[in-house]
CSV table of N, CA and C in Angstrom, one decimal:
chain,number,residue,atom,x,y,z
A,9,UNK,N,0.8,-1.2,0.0
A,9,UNK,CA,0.0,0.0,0.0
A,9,UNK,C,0.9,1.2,0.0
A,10,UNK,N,0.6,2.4,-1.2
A,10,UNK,CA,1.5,3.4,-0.8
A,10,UNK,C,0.9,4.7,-0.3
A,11,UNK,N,-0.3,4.6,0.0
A,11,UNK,CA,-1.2,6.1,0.6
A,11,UNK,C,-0.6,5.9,2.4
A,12,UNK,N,-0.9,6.9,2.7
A,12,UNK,CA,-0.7,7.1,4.2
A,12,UNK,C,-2.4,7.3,4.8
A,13,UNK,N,-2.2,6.6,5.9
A,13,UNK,CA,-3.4,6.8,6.8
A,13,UNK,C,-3.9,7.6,7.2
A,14,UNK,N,-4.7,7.7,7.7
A,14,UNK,CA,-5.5,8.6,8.0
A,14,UNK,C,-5.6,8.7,9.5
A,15,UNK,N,-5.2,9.6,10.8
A,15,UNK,CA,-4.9,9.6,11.9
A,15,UNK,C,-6.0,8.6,12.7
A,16,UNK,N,-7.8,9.1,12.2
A,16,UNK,CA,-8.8,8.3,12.2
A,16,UNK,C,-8.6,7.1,12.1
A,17,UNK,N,-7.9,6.6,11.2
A,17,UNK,CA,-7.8,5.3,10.9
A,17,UNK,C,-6.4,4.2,11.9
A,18,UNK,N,-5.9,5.5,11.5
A,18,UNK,CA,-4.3,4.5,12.9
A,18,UNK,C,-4.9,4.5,14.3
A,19,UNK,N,-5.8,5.1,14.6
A,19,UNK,CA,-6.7,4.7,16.2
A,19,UNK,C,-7.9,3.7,15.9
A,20,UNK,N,-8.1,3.6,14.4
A,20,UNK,CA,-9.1,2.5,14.5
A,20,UNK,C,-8.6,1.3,14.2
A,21,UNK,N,-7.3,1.0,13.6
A,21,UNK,CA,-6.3,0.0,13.9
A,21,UNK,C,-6.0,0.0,15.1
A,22,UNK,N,-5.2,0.7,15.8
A,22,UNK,CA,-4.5,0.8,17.6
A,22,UNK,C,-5.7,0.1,18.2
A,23,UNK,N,-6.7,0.6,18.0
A,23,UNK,CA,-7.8,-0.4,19.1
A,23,UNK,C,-8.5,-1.4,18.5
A,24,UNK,N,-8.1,-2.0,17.5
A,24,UNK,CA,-8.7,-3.2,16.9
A,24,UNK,C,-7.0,-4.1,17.6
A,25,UNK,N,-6.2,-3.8,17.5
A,25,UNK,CA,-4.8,-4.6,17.5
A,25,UNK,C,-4.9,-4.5,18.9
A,26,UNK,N,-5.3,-3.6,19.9
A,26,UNK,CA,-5.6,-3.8,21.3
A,26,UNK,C,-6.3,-4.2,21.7
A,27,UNK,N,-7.4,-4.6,21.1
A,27,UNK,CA,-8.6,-5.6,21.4
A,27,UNK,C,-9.0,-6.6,21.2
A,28,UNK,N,-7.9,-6.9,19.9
A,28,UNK,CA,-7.5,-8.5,20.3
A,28,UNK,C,-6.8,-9.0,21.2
A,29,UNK,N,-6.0,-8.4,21.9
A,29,UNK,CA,-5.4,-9.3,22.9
A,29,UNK,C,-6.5,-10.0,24.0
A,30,UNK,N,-8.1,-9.9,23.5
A,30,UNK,CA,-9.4,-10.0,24.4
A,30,UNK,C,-9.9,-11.4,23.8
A,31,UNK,N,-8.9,-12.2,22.9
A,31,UNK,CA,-9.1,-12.9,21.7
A,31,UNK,C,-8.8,-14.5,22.6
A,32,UNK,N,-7.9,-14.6,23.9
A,32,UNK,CA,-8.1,-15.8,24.5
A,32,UNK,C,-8.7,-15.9,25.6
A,33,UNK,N,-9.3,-15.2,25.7
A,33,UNK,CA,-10.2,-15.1,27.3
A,33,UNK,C,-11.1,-16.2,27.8
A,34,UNK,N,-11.7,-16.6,26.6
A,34,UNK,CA,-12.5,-17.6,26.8
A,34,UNK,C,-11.6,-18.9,27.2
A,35,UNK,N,-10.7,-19.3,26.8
A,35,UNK,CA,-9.8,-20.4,26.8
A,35,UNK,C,-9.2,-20.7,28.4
A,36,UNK,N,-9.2,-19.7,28.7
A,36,UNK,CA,-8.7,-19.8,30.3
A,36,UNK,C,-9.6,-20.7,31.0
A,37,UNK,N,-10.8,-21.1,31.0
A,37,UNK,CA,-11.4,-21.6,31.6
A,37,UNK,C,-11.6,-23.3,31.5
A,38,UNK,N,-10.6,-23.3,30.3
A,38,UNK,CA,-10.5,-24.7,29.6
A,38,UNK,C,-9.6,-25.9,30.3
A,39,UNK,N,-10.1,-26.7,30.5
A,39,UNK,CA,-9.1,-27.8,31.3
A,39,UNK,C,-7.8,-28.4,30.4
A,40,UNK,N,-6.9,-28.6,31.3
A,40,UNK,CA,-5.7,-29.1,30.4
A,40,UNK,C,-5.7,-29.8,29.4
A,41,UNK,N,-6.2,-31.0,29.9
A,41,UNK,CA,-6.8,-32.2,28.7
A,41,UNK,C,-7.1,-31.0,27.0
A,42,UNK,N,-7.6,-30.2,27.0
A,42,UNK,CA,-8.3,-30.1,25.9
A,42,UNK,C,-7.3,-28.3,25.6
A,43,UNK,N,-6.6,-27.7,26.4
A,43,UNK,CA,-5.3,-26.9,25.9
A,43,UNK,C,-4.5,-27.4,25.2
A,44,UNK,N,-3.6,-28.9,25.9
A,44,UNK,CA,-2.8,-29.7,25.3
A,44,UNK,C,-3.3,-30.6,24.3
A,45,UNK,N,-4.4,-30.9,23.9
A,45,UNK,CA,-4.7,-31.3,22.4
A,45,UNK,C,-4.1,-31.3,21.3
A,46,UNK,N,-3.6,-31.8,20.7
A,46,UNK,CA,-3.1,-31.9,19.3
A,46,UNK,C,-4.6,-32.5,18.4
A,47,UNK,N,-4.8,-31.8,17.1
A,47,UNK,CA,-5.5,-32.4,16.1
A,47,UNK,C,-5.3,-33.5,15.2
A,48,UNK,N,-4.1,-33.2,15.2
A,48,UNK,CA,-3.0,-34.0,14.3
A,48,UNK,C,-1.6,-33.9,14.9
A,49,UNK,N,-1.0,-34.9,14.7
A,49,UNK,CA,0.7,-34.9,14.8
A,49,UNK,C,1.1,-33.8,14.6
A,50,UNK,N,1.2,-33.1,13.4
A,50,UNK,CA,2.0,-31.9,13.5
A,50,UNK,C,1.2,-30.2,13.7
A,51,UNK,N,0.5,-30.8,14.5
A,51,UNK,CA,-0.6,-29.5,14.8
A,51,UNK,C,-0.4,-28.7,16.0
A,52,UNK,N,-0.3,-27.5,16.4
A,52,UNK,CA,0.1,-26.9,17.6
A,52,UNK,C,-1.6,-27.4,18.8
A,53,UNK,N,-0.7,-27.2,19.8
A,53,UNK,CA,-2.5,-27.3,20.5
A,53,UNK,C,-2.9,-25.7,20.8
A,54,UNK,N,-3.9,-25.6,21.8
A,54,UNK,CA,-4.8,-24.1,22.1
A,54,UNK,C,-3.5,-23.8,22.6
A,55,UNK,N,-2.8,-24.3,23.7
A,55,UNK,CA,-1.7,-23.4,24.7
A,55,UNK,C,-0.5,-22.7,23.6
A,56,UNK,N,-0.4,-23.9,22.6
A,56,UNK,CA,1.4,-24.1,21.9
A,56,UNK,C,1.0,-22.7,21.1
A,57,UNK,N,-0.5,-22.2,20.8
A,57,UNK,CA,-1.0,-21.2,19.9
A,57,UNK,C,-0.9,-19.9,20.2
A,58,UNK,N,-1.4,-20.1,22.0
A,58,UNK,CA,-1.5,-18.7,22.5
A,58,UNK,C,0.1,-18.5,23.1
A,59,UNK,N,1.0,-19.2,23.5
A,59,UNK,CA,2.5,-19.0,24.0
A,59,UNK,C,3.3,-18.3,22.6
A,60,UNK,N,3.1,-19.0,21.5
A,60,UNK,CA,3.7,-18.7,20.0
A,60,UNK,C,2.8,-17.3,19.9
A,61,UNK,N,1.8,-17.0,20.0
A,61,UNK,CA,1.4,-15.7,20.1
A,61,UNK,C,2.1,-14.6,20.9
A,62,UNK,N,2.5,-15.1,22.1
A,62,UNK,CA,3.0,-14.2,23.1
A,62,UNK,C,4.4,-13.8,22.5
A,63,UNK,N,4.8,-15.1,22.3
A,63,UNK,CA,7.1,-15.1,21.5
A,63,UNK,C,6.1,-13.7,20.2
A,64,UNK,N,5.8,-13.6,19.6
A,64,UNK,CA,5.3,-12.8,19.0
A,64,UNK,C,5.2,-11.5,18.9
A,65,UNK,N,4.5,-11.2,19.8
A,65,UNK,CA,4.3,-10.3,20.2
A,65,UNK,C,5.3,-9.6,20.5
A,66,UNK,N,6.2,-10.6,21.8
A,66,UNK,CA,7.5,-10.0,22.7
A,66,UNK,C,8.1,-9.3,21.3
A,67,UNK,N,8.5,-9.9,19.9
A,67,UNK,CA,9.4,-9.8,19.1
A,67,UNK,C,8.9,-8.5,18.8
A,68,UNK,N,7.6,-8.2,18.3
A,68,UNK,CA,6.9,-7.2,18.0
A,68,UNK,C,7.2,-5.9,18.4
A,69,UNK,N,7.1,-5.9,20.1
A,69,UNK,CA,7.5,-4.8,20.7
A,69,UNK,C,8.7,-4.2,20.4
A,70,UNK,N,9.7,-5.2,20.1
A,70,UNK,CA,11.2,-4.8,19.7
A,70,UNK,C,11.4,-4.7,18.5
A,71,UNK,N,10.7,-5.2,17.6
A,71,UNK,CA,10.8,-4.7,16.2
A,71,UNK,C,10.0,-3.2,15.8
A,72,UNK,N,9.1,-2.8,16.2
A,72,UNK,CA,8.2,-1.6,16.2
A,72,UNK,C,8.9,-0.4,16.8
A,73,UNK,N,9.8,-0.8,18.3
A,73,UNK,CA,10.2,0.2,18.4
A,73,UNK,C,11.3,0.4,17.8
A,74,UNK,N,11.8,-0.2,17.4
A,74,UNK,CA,13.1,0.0,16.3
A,74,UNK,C,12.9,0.4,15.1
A,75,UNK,N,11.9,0.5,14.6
A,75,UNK,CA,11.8,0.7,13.4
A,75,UNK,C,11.4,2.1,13.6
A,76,UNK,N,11.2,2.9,14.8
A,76,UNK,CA,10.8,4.4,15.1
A,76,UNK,C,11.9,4.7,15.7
A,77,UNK,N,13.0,3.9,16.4
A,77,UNK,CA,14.3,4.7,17.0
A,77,UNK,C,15.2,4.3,16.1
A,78,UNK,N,15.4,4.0,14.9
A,78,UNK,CA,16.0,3.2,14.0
A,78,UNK,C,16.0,3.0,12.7
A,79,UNK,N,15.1,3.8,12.4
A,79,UNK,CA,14.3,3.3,10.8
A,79,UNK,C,15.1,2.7,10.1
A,80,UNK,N,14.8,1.9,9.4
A,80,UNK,CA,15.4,0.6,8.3
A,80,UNK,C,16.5,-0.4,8.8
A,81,UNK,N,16.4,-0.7,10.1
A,81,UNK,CA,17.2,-1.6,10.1
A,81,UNK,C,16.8,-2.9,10.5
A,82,UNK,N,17.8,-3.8,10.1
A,82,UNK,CA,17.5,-5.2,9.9
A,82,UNK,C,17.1,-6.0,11.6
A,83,UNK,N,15.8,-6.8,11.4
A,83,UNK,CA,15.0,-7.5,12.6
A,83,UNK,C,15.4,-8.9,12.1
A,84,UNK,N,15.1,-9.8,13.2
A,84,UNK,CA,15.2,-11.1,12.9
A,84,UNK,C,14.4,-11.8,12.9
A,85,UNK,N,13.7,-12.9,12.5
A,85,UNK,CA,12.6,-13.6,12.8
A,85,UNK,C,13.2,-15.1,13.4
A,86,UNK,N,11.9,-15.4,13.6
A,86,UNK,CA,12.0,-17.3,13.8
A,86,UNK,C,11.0,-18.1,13.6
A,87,UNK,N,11.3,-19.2,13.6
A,87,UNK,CA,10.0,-20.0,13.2
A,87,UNK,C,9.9,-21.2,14.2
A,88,UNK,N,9.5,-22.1,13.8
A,88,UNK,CA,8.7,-23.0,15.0
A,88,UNK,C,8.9,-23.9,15.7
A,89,UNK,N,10.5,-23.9,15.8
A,89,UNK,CA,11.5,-25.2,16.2
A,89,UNK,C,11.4,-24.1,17.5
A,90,UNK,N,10.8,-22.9,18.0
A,90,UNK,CA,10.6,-22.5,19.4
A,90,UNK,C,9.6,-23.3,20.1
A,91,UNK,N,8.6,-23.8,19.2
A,91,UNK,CA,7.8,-24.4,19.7
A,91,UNK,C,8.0,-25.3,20.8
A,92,UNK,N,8.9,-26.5,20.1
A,92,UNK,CA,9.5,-27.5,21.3
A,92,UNK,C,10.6,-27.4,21.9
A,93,UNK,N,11.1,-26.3,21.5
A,93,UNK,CA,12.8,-26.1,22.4
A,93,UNK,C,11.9,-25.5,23.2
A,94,UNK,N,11.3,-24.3,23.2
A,94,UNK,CA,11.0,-23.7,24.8
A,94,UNK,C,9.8,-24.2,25.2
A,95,UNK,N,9.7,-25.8,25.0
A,95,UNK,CA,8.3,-26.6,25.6
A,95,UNK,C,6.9,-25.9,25.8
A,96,UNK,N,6.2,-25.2,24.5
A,96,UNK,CA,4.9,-24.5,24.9
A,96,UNK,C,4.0,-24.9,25.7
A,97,UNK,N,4.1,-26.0,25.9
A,97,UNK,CA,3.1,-27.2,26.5
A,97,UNK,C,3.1,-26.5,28.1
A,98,UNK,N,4.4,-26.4,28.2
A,98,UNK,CA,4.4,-26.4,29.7
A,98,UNK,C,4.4,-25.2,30.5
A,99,UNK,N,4.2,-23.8,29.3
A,99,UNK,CA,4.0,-22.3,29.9
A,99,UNK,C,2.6,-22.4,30.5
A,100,UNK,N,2.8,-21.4,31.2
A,100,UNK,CA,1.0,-21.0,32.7
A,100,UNK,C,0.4,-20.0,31.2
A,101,UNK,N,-1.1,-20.8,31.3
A,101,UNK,CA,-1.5,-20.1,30.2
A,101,UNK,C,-2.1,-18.4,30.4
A,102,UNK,N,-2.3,-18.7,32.1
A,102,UNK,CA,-2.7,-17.6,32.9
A,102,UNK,C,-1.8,-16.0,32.6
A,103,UNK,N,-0.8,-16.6,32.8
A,103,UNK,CA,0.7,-15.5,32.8
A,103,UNK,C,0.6,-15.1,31.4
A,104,UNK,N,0.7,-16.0,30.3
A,104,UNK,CA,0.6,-15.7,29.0
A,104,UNK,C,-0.3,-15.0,28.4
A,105,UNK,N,-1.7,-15.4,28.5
A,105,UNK,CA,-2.6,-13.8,28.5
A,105,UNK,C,-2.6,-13.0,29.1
A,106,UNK,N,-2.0,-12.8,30.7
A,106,UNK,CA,-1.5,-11.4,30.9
A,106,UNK,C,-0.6,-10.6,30.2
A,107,UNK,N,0.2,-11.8,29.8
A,107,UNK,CA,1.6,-10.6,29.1
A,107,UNK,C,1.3,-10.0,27.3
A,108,UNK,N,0.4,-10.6,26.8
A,108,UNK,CA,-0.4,-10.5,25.6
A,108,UNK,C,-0.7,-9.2,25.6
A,109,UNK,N,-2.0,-9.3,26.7
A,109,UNK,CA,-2.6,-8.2,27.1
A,109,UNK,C,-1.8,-6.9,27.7
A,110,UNK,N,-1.1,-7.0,28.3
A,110,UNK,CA,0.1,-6.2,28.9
A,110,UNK,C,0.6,-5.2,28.0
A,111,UNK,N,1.6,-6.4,26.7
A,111,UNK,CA,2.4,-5.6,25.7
A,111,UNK,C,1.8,-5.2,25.3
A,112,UNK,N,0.4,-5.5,24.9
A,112,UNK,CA,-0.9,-4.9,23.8
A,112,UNK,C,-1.3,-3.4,23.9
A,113,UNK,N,-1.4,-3.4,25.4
A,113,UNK,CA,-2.2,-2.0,26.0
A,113,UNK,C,-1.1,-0.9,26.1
A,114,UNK,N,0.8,-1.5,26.5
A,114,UNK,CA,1.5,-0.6,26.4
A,114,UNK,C,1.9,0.0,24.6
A,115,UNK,N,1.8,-1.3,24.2
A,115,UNK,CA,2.2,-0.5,22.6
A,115,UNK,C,0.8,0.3,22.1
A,116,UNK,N,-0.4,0.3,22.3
A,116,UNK,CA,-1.4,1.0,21.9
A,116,UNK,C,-1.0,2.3,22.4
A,117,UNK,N,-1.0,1.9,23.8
A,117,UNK,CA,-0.7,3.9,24.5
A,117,UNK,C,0.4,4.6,23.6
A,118,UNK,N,1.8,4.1,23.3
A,118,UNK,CA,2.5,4.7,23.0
A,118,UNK,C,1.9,4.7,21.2
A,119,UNK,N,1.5,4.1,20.7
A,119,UNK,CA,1.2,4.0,19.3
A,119,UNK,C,0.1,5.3,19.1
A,120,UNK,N,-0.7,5.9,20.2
A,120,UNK,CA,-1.7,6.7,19.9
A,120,UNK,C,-1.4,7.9,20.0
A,121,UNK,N,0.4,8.2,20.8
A,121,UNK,CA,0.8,9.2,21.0
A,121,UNK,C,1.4,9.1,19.8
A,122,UNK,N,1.6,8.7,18.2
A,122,UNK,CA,2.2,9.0,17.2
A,122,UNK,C,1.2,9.0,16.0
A,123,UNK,N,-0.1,8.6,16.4
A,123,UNK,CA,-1.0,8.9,15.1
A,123,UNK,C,-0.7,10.1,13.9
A,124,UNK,N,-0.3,11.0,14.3
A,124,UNK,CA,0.0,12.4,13.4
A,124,UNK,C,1.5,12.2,12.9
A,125,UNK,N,2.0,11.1,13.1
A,125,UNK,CA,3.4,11.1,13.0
A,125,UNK,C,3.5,10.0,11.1
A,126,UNK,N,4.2,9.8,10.1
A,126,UNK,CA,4.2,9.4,9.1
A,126,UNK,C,4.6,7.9,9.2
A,127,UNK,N,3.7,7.6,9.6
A,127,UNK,CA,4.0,5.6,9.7
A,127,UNK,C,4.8,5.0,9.1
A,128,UNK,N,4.9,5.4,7.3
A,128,UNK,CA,5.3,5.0,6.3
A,128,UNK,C,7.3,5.0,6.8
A,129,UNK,N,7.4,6.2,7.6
A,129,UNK,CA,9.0,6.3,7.4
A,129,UNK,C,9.6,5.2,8.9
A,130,UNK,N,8.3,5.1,10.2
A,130,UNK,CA,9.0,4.1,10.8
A,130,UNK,C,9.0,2.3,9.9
A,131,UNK,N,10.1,2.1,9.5
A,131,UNK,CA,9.8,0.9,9.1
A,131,UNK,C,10.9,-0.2,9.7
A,132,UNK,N,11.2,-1.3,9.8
A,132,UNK,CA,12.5,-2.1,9.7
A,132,UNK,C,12.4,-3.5,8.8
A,133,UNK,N,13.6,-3.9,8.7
A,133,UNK,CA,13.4,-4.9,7.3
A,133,UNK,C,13.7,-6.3,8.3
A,134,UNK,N,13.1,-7.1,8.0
A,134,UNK,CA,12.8,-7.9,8.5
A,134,UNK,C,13.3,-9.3,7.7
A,135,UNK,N,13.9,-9.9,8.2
A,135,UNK,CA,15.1,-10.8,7.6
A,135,UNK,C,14.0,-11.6,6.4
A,136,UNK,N,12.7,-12.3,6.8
A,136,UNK,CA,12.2,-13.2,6.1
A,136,UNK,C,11.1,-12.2,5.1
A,137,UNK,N,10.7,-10.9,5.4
A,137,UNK,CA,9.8,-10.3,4.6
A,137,UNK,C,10.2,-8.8,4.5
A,138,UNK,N,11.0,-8.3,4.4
A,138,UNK,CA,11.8,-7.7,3.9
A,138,UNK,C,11.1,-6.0,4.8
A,139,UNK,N,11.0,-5.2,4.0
A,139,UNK,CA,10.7,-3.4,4.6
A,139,UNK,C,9.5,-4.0,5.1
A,140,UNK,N,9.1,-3.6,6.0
A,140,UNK,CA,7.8,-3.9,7.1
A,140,UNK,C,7.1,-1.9,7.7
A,141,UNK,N,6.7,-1.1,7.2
A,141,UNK,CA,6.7,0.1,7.9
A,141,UNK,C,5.7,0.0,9.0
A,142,UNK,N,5.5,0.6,10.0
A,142,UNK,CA,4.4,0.6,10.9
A,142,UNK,C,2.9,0.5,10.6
A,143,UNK,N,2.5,0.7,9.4
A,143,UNK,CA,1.1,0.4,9.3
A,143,UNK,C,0.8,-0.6,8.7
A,144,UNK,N,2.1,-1.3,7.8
A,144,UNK,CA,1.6,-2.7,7.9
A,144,UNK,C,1.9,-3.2,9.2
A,145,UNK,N,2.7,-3.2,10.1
A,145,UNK,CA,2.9,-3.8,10.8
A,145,UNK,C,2.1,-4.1,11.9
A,146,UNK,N,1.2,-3.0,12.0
A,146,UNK,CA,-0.1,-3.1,13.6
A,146,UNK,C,-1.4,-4.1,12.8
A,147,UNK,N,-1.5,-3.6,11.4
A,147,UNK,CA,-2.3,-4.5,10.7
A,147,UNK,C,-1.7,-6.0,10.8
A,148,UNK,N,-0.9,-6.3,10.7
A,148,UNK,CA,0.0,-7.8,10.7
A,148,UNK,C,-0.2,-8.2,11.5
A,149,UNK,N,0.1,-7.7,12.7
A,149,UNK,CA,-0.2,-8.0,14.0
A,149,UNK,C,-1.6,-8.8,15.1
A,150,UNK,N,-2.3,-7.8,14.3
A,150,UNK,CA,-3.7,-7.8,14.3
A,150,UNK,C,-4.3,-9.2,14.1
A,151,UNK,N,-3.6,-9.0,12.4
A,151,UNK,CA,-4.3,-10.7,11.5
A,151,UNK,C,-3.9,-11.7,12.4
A,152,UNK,N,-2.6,-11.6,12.8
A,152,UNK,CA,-1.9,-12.6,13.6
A,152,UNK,C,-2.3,-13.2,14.4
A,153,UNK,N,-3.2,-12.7,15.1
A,153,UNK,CA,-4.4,-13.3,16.6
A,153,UNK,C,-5.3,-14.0,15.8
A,154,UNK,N,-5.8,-12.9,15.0
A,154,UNK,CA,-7.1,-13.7,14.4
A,154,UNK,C,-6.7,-14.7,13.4
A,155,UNK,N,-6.1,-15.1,13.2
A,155,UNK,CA,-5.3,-16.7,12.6
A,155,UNK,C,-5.2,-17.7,13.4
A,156,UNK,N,-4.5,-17.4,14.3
A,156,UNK,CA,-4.7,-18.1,15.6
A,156,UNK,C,-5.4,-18.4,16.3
A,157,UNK,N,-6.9,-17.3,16.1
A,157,UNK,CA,-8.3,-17.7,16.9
A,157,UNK,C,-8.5,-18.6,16.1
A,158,UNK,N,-8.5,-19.0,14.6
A,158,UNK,CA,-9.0,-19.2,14.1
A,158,UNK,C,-9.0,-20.9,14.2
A,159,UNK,N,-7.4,-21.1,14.2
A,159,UNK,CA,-6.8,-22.4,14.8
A,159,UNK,C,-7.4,-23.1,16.1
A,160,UNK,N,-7.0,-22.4,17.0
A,160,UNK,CA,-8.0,-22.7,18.4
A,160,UNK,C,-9.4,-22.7,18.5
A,161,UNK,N,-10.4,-22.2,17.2
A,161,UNK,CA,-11.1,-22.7,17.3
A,161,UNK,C,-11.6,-24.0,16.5
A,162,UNK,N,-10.2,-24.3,15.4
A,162,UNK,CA,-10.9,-25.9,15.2
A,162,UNK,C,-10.5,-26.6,15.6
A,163,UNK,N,-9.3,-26.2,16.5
A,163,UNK,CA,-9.2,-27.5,18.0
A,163,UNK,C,-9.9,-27.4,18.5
A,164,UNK,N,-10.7,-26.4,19.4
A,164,UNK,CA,-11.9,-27.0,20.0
A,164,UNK,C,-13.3,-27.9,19.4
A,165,UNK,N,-13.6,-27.2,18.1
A,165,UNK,CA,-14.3,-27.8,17.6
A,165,UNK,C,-14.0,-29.7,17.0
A,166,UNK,N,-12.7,-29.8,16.4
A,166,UNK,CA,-12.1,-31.5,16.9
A,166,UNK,C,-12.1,-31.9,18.3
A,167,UNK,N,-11.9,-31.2,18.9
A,167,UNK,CA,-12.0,-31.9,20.3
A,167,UNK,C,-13.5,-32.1,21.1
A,168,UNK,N,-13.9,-31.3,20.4
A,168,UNK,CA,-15.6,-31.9,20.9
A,168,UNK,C,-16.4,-32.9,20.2
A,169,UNK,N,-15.7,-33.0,18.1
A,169,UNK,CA,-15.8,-34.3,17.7
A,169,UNK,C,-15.4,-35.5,18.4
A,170,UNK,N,-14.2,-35.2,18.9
A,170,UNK,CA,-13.2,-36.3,19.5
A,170,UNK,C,-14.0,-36.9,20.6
A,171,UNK,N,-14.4,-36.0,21.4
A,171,UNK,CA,-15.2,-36.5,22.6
A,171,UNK,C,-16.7,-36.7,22.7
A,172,UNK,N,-17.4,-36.6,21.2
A,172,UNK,CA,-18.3,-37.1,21.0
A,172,UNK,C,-19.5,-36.0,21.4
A,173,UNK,N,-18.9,-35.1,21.8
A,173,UNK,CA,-19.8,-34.0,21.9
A,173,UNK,C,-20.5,-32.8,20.6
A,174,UNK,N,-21.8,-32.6,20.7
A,174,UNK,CA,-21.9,-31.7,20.1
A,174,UNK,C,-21.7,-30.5,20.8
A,175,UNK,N,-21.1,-29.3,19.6
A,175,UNK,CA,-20.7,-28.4,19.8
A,175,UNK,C,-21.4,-26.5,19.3
């Protein structure tokens, strides 16, 4: 996209990207059995989803502000061999939607103090997807939950196949 936003519009992203982090709430209430689920063999479960959310985010915070104290310089990514080296299985899922929530609410606050500011020029390049500026980036972000809800919710819905339950 090469137009710039519209101030209106970067607070109506900021609180769409901060109100997803309201995106696992319901899950907390879920018993182990059915967090730790796998669909399939190589399927993450609800926890391995919302933890890989959190590594995320964390990254986020540090790529975002860098791309505003920093502009254009090179971020790192990773992919999913975090999964079982840092055992997702076995993070407190409790802690992990706090910290979701947490990073969410402090990058919105500071994000709303730069609405008037040109998004386009905070950017950093990002080893696997190259110039990222800030307004793709809160949009990215954003989708990123909702992909993930989307996952967690056809593990729940196999897991109430699985257990014979309608759902």
């Amino acid at each position: 996209r090469g137009f710039l936003m519209t101030s209106g519009e970067k607070r109506s992203l900021i609180d769409s990207f901060e109100k997803s982090s309201d995106a696992f709430d319901d899950v907390l209430k879920l018993p182990p059995e059915v967090l730790k689920f796998r669909p399939f063999p190589d399927a993450w479960s609800i926890l391995e989803q919302i933890v890989h959310c959190l590594d995320v985010d964390a990254a986020n915070f540090h790529r975002y502000r860098r791309g505003i104290a920093q502009p254009e310089t090179q971020v790192l990514g990773f992919d999913g061999t975090w999964t079982s080296a840092l055992d997702y299985q076995s993070h407190d899922l409790e802690e992990t939607v706090a910290l979701i929530r947490l990073i969410r609410r402090y990058m919105a606050g500071h994000l709303r103090r730069l609405v008037d500011h040109d998004w386009k020029h905070y950017a950093y390049i990002h080893s696997q997807y190259g110039r990222i500026d800030l307004e793709r980036a809160i949009a990215d972000y954003t989708d990123h939950v909702r992909f993930h809800r989307e996952l967690i919710d056809r593990n729940l819905k196999l897991w109430e196949q699985k257990d014979g339950r309608k759902g």
